[in-house]
Amino acid sequence: MASSPAPPAAPPKPSWDPRRAEQTLPWVRPTIRIRLTLLYGGMFLIAGILLLSIIYLLAAQALDVGSELPFKIVRGQVTSDICNFPSGAQPDQFNVLMNSCVNHQRQEALDNLLTRSLFALVGLSIIAFAFGYAMAGRVLSPLGRITRTARRVVGSDLARRIELDGPDDELKELADTFDEMLERLERAFTAQQRFVANASHELRTPLAINRTLLEVHLSDPAAPAELQQLGKTLLATNERSEQLVEGLLLLARSDNQLVERKPVDLAEVATRAVDQALGEAQQKGVEIRTECVPAVVQGNGVLLERIALNLVQNAVRYNVPEEGWVEVSTELQQGQAVLVVSNTGPVVPAYEVDNLFEPFRRLRTERTGSDKGVGLGLSIARSVARAHGGRIIAEPREGGGLVMRVTLPV
């Protein structure tokens, strides 16, 4: 059979980039560096001109003695309202007294000029800093717009764009690059959602068919005992596969930020989770204690119930064989809702706590191989907590067991 022709190779990327061509004349573009340089340089120049003008006017005013000198000769005598010239003084004494008087007036003028210049400098500095602060905020306002858009996106509302207008400077280039990144992320998230939907259908359907066929064969009373045992084993394996698929799909969906939020009482969520795990706890002889205080958060009730259920089920399943207990409590602390699940159990080393949140990881085991679950419970709990803007922390309990603390914003 003839082989199919090889697909054509992708054309090489052009080596010429128009954006690089624009960078050949960096001084032609109104870059942010040039704009800030011209802005602050022009402000300094204007402030200097104003300061020199004020100093000149003050100096002219200080040295202006009018049409009359501070001394005059009257009938051979020198009199002054400012300087003290004694009568009967010799000419040499008059020269010394006149020089002293002029120097004294000059010093007073300079002191007056210095004082007023300092006040003028302080006033102009305040005005210059205030004007510079306002203008810098105006120039850098696109950065605030980029930051606000990035905060609103947060992995969920990827349809938002900055769409910054204005001169083609570094800020517009940054905004355009960010818009391109958001567009690529939106395409990636859309493809992921389509994949999750398709995988949900393609994986659930054959497993459901297998479960139905096995249940039909097991319902036949004429089936041999060996076939009955094999059917039960296959049914348990099929159920485990269904749990694994459901856990993987829930983990993929919970990694995204929530778009719609509703008020959810964390105490009610914890109580429902305890009710669901109560039967399993009674079979294992584990006592469940609850102390739930109303703590309302904004989120998805189904996903929050999944957090509580996973933590309670893990606390029940990984417990001591005798006289084990699980404590579940909710409260409000410093404006945050807190869910705490603590239990008795084997001693957990502190260096292995972080590994428990990894998918398919358990204490001292790498992959699933236990009948206690599929190894996704804590991974799902952490993803759901992050999707709600919260976090989950695990701490080894003294004497064995763990203390799981979920913190969510109210």
Short mmCIF file of N, CA and C in Angstrom, two decimals, residues 61-165:
data_model
loop_
_atom_site.label_atom_id
_atom_site.label_comp_id
_atom_site.label_asym_id
_atom_site.label_seq_id
_atom_site.Cartn_x
_atom_site.Cartn_y
_atom_site.Cartn_z
N GLN A 61 13.84 95.60 45.03
CA GLN A 61 13.09 96.29 46.06
C GLN A 61 13.94 96.55 47.30
N ALA A 62 14.82 95.61 47.65
CA ALA A 62 15.63 95.77 48.85
C ALA A 62 16.70 96.84 48.67
N LEU A 63 17.26 96.98 47.49
CA LEU A 63 18.34 97.94 47.27
C LEU A 63 17.84 99.29 46.77
N ASP A 64 16.51 99.40 46.61
CA ASP A 64 15.97 100.68 46.16
C ASP A 64 15.86 101.63 47.36
N VAL A 65 16.72 102.69 47.36
CA VAL A 65 16.73 103.67 48.46
C VAL A 65 15.98 104.94 48.09
N GLY A 66 15.36 104.93 46.92
CA GLY A 66 14.60 106.10 46.50
C GLY A 66 15.51 107.17 45.88
N SER A 67 14.97 108.41 45.84
CA SER A 67 15.73 109.51 45.21
C SER A 67 16.74 110.14 46.15
N GLU A 68 16.63 109.80 47.44
CA GLU A 68 17.55 110.40 48.41
C GLU A 68 18.42 109.33 49.02
N LEU A 69 19.68 109.72 49.27
CA LEU A 69 20.62 108.82 49.93
C LEU A 69 20.35 108.83 51.42
N PRO A 70 20.83 107.83 52.14
CA PRO A 70 20.61 107.82 53.58
C PRO A 70 21.42 108.89 54.31
N PHE A 71 22.22 109.63 53.61
CA PHE A 71 22.97 110.74 54.22
C PHE A 71 23.06 111.88 53.23
N LYS A 72 23.23 113.11 53.72
CA LYS A 72 23.40 114.30 52.88
C LYS A 72 24.19 115.35 53.66
N ILE A 73 24.80 116.22 52.89
CA ILE A 73 25.62 117.29 53.48
C ILE A 73 24.78 118.56 53.54
N VAL A 74 24.62 119.08 54.73
CA VAL A 74 23.86 120.32 54.94
C VAL A 74 24.79 121.33 55.61
N ARG A 75 25.13 122.36 54.84
CA ARG A 75 25.98 123.43 55.35
C ARG A 75 27.26 122.88 55.96
N GLY A 76 27.84 121.95 55.21
CA GLY A 76 29.10 121.40 55.68
C GLY A 76 28.95 120.32 56.71
N GLN A 77 27.72 120.05 57.08
CA GLN A 77 27.45 118.99 58.04
C GLN A 77 26.72 117.84 57.34
N VAL A 78 27.03 116.61 57.69
CA VAL A 78 26.38 115.40 57.16
C VAL A 78 25.38 114.91 58.18
N THR A 79 24.13 114.86 57.78
CA THR A 79 23.07 114.36 58.66
C THR A 79 22.38 113.16 58.00
N SER A 80 21.83 112.30 58.85
CA SER A 80 21.16 111.08 58.35
C SER A 80 20.14 110.62 59.37
N ASP A 81 18.97 110.15 58.87
CA ASP A 81 17.95 109.59 59.75
C ASP A 81 18.22 108.12 60.08
N ILE A 82 19.15 107.49 59.33
CA ILE A 82 19.45 106.07 59.53
C ILE A 82 20.77 105.89 60.26
N CYS A 83 21.78 106.63 59.78
CA CYS A 83 23.10 106.51 60.38
C CYS A 83 23.32 107.65 61.39
N ASN A 84 24.14 107.36 62.34
CA ASN A 84 24.44 108.31 63.40
C ASN A 84 25.77 109.00 63.10
N PHE A 85 25.70 110.27 62.66
CA PHE A 85 26.90 111.05 62.39
C PHE A 85 27.02 112.12 63.47
N PRO A 86 28.00 112.03 64.34
CA PRO A 86 28.17 113.07 65.39
C PRO A 86 28.62 114.39 64.78
N SER A 87 28.21 115.47 65.39
CA SER A 87 28.61 116.79 64.90
C SER A 87 30.05 117.09 65.31
N GLY A 88 30.69 117.87 64.50
CA GLY A 88 32.07 118.26 64.78
C GLY A 88 33.08 117.19 64.44
N ALA A 89 32.69 116.15 63.70
CA ALA A 89 33.64 115.11 63.34
C ALA A 89 34.52 115.55 62.19
N GLN A 90 35.72 115.05 62.17
CA GLN A 90 36.65 115.36 61.11
C GLN A 90 36.27 114.60 59.83
N PRO A 91 36.81 115.10 58.68
CA PRO A 91 36.48 114.41 57.40
C PRO A 91 36.85 112.93 57.39
N ASP A 92 38.02 112.61 57.98
CA ASP A 92 38.39 111.19 57.97
C ASP A 92 37.39 110.36 58.77
N GLN A 93 36.94 110.93 59.88
CA GLN A 93 35.93 110.22 60.67
C GLN A 93 34.62 110.09 59.90
N PHE A 94 34.28 111.15 59.14
CA PHE A 94 33.06 111.06 58.32
C PHE A 94 33.16 109.95 57.28
N ASN A 95 34.31 109.77 56.68
CA ASN A 95 34.49 108.71 55.68
C ASN A 95 34.28 107.33 56.30
N VAL A 96 34.87 107.18 57.49
CA VAL A 96 34.71 105.88 58.16
C VAL A 96 33.26 105.63 58.53
N LEU A 97 32.60 106.64 59.06
CA LEU A 97 31.20 106.49 59.43
C LEU A 97 30.30 106.26 58.23
N MET A 98 30.62 106.92 57.11
CA MET A 98 29.82 106.72 55.89
C MET A 98 29.98 105.29 55.36
N ASN A 99 31.20 104.79 55.34
CA ASN A 99 31.41 103.41 54.88
C ASN A 99 30.69 102.40 55.79
N SER A 100 30.77 102.67 57.10
CA SER A 100 30.09 101.76 58.03
C SER A 100 28.59 101.78 57.82
N CYS A 101 28.06 102.96 57.57
CA CYS A 101 26.61 103.06 57.35
C CYS A 101 26.19 102.33 56.08
N VAL A 102 26.95 102.50 55.00
CA VAL A 102 26.61 101.84 53.73
C VAL A 102 26.71 100.32 53.87
N ASN A 103 27.77 99.85 54.53
CA ASN A 103 27.92 98.41 54.72
C ASN A 103 26.78 97.82 55.57
N HIS A 104 26.40 98.61 56.58
CA HIS A 104 25.28 98.14 57.41
C HIS A 104 23.99 98.03 56.59
N GLN A 105 23.72 99.02 55.77
CA GLN A 105 22.53 98.97 54.92
C GLN A 105 22.60 97.82 53.92
N ARG A 106 23.78 97.59 53.41
CA ARG A 106 23.95 96.48 52.45
C ARG A 106 23.70 95.13 53.11
N GLN A 107 24.23 94.97 54.34
CA GLN A 107 24.02 93.71 55.04
C GLN A 107 22.55 93.47 55.36
N GLU A 108 21.86 94.51 55.77
CA GLU A 108 20.42 94.38 56.03
C GLU A 108 19.66 94.01 54.75
N ALA A 109 20.06 94.60 53.63
CA ALA A 109 19.40 94.27 52.35
C ALA A 109 19.63 92.82 51.97
N LEU A 110 20.88 92.33 52.18
CA LEU A 110 21.16 90.94 51.84
C LEU A 110 20.42 89.97 52.75
N ASP A 111 20.38 90.31 54.04
CA ASP A 111 19.63 89.44 54.97
C ASP A 111 18.16 89.39 54.61
N ASN A 112 17.61 90.54 54.27
CA ASN A 112 16.21 90.59 53.87
C ASN A 112 15.98 89.79 52.59
N LEU A 113 16.92 89.92 51.64
CA LEU A 113 16.82 89.17 50.39
C LEU A 113 16.90 87.67 50.63
N LEU A 114 17.82 87.24 51.53
CA LEU A 114 17.97 85.82 51.81
C LEU A 114 16.72 85.26 52.46
N THR A 115 16.16 85.95 53.40
CA THR A 115 14.96 85.46 54.08
C THR A 115 13.79 85.31 53.12
N ARG A 116 13.55 86.34 52.32
CA ARG A 116 12.43 86.27 51.38
C ARG A 116 12.67 85.23 50.30
N SER A 117 13.94 85.07 49.89
CA SER A 117 14.24 84.06 48.87
C SER A 117 13.97 82.66 49.39
N LEU A 118 14.30 82.42 50.67
CA LEU A 118 14.03 81.11 51.25
C LEU A 118 12.53 80.84 51.29
N PHE A 119 11.76 81.80 51.71
CA PHE A 119 10.30 81.62 51.71
C PHE A 119 9.77 81.38 50.30
N ALA A 120 10.30 82.11 49.33
CA ALA A 120 9.87 81.92 47.94
C ALA A 120 10.26 80.53 47.43
N LEU A 121 11.48 80.06 47.82
CA LEU A 121 11.92 78.74 47.39
C LEU A 121 11.04 77.64 47.97
N VAL A 122 10.68 77.76 49.25
CA VAL A 122 9.81 76.77 49.87
C VAL A 122 8.45 76.75 49.18
N GLY A 123 7.90 77.93 48.92
CA GLY A 123 6.60 77.99 48.25
C GLY A 123 6.63 77.39 46.86
N LEU A 124 7.67 77.72 46.08
CA LEU A 124 7.78 77.16 44.73
C LEU A 124 8.03 75.65 44.77
N SER A 125 8.79 75.20 45.77
CA SER A 125 9.03 73.75 45.87
C SER A 125 7.73 73.01 46.13
N ILE A 126 6.90 73.52 47.02
CA ILE A 126 5.61 72.87 47.28
C ILE A 126 4.75 72.84 46.03
N ILE A 127 4.72 73.97 45.32
CA ILE A 127 3.92 74.03 44.09
C ILE A 127 4.48 73.06 43.04
N ALA A 128 5.83 73.02 42.91
CA ALA A 128 6.45 72.16 41.91
C ALA A 128 6.18 70.69 42.22
N PHE A 129 6.32 70.30 43.51
CA PHE A 129 6.08 68.89 43.86
C PHE A 129 4.61 68.52 43.66
N ALA A 130 3.70 69.41 44.03
CA ALA A 130 2.28 69.11 43.84
C ALA A 130 1.94 68.98 42.36
N PHE A 131 2.44 69.90 41.56
CA PHE A 131 2.18 69.85 40.12
C PHE A 131 2.83 68.62 39.50
N GLY A 132 4.07 68.32 39.93
CA GLY A 132 4.75 67.13 39.40
C GLY A 132 4.04 65.85 39.78
N TYR A 133 3.52 65.80 41.02
CA TYR A 133 2.80 64.61 41.45
C TYR A 133 1.53 64.42 40.62
N ALA A 134 0.82 65.51 40.38
CA ALA A 134 -0.40 65.42 39.58
C ALA A 134 -0.10 65.02 38.14
N MET A 135 0.93 65.59 37.57
CA MET A 135 1.26 65.28 36.18
C MET A 135 1.80 63.86 36.06
N ALA A 136 2.60 63.41 37.05
CA ALA A 136 3.09 62.03 37.00
C ALA A 136 1.94 61.05 37.08
N GLY A 137 0.94 61.35 37.94
CA GLY A 137 -0.23 60.49 38.00
C GLY A 137 -0.99 60.45 36.69
N ARG A 138 -1.04 61.59 36.01
CA ARG A 138 -1.72 61.62 34.72
C ARG A 138 -0.96 60.81 33.68
N VAL A 139 0.36 60.93 33.70
CA VAL A 139 1.17 60.19 32.72
C VAL A 139 1.12 58.69 32.99
N LEU A 140 1.15 58.31 34.27
CA LEU A 140 1.19 56.90 34.63
C LEU A 140 -0.19 56.30 34.85
N SER A 141 -1.24 57.03 34.59
CA SER A 141 -2.59 56.49 34.77
C SER A 141 -2.86 55.24 33.92
N PRO A 142 -2.27 55.10 32.71
CA PRO A 142 -2.48 53.83 31.99
C PRO A 142 -2.01 52.61 32.75
N LEU A 143 -0.96 52.75 33.58
CA LEU A 143 -0.52 51.61 34.38
C LEU A 143 -1.60 51.19 35.36
N GLY A 144 -2.27 52.15 35.97
CA GLY A 144 -3.39 51.81 36.85
C GLY A 144 -4.51 51.12 36.11
N ARG A 145 -4.76 51.56 34.88
CA ARG A 145 -5.80 50.92 34.08
C ARG A 145 -5.42 49.48 33.75
N ILE A 146 -4.15 49.25 33.44
CA ILE A 146 -3.69 47.89 33.17
C ILE A 146 -3.82 47.02 34.41
N THR A 147 -3.44 47.57 35.57
CA THR A 147 -3.52 46.81 36.82
C THR A 147 -4.96 46.45 37.16
N ARG A 148 -5.88 47.40 37.02
CA ARG A 148 -7.28 47.12 37.33
C ARG A 148 -7.86 46.06 36.40
N THR A 149 -7.48 46.12 35.13
CA THR A 149 -7.97 45.10 34.20
C THR A 149 -7.41 43.74 34.56
N ALA A 150 -6.14 43.68 34.94
CA ALA A 150 -5.53 42.40 35.32
C ALA A 150 -6.20 41.83 36.56
N ARG A 151 -6.57 42.69 37.50
CA ARG A 151 -7.23 42.19 38.71
C ARG A 151 -8.64 41.69 38.41
N ARG A 152 -9.33 42.34 37.47
CA ARG A 152 -10.68 41.89 37.14
C ARG A 152 -10.66 40.59 36.35
N VAL A 153 -9.57 40.35 35.63
CA VAL A 153 -9.51 39.12 34.84
C VAL A 153 -9.38 37.92 35.76
N VAL A 154 -8.26 37.81 36.46
CA VAL A 154 -7.98 36.78 37.46
C VAL A 154 -8.41 35.40 36.97
N GLY A 155 -8.14 35.09 35.73
CA GLY A 155 -8.37 33.75 35.23
C GLY A 155 -9.80 33.40 34.89
N SER A 156 -10.75 34.35 35.02
CA SER A 156 -12.15 34.00 34.76
C SER A 156 -12.74 34.86 33.66
N ASP A 157 -12.72 36.17 33.85
CA ASP A 157 -13.33 37.08 32.88
C ASP A 157 -12.28 37.46 31.84
N LEU A 158 -11.95 36.50 31.00
CA LEU A 158 -10.90 36.72 30.02
C LEU A 158 -11.38 37.52 28.82
N ALA A 159 -12.64 37.88 28.76
CA ALA A 159 -13.15 38.67 27.64
C ALA A 159 -12.79 40.14 27.78
N ARG A 160 -12.33 40.58 28.92
CA ARG A 160 -11.97 41.98 29.12
C ARG A 160 -10.68 42.31 28.38
N ARG A 161 -10.62 43.55 27.89
CA ARG A 161 -9.42 44.04 27.22
C ARG A 161 -9.13 45.45 27.70
N ILE A 162 -7.88 45.82 27.65
CA ILE A 162 -7.50 47.17 28.07
C ILE A 162 -7.84 48.18 26.99
N GLU A 163 -7.45 47.89 25.76
CA GLU A 163 -7.73 48.76 24.61
C GLU A 163 -7.29 50.19 24.90
N LEU A 164 -6.03 50.32 25.24
CA LEU A 164 -5.47 51.63 25.59
C LEU A 164 -5.23 52.44 24.33
N ASP A 165 -5.70 53.68 24.35
CA ASP A 165 -5.44 54.58 23.24
C ASP A 165 -4.40 55.60 23.67
#
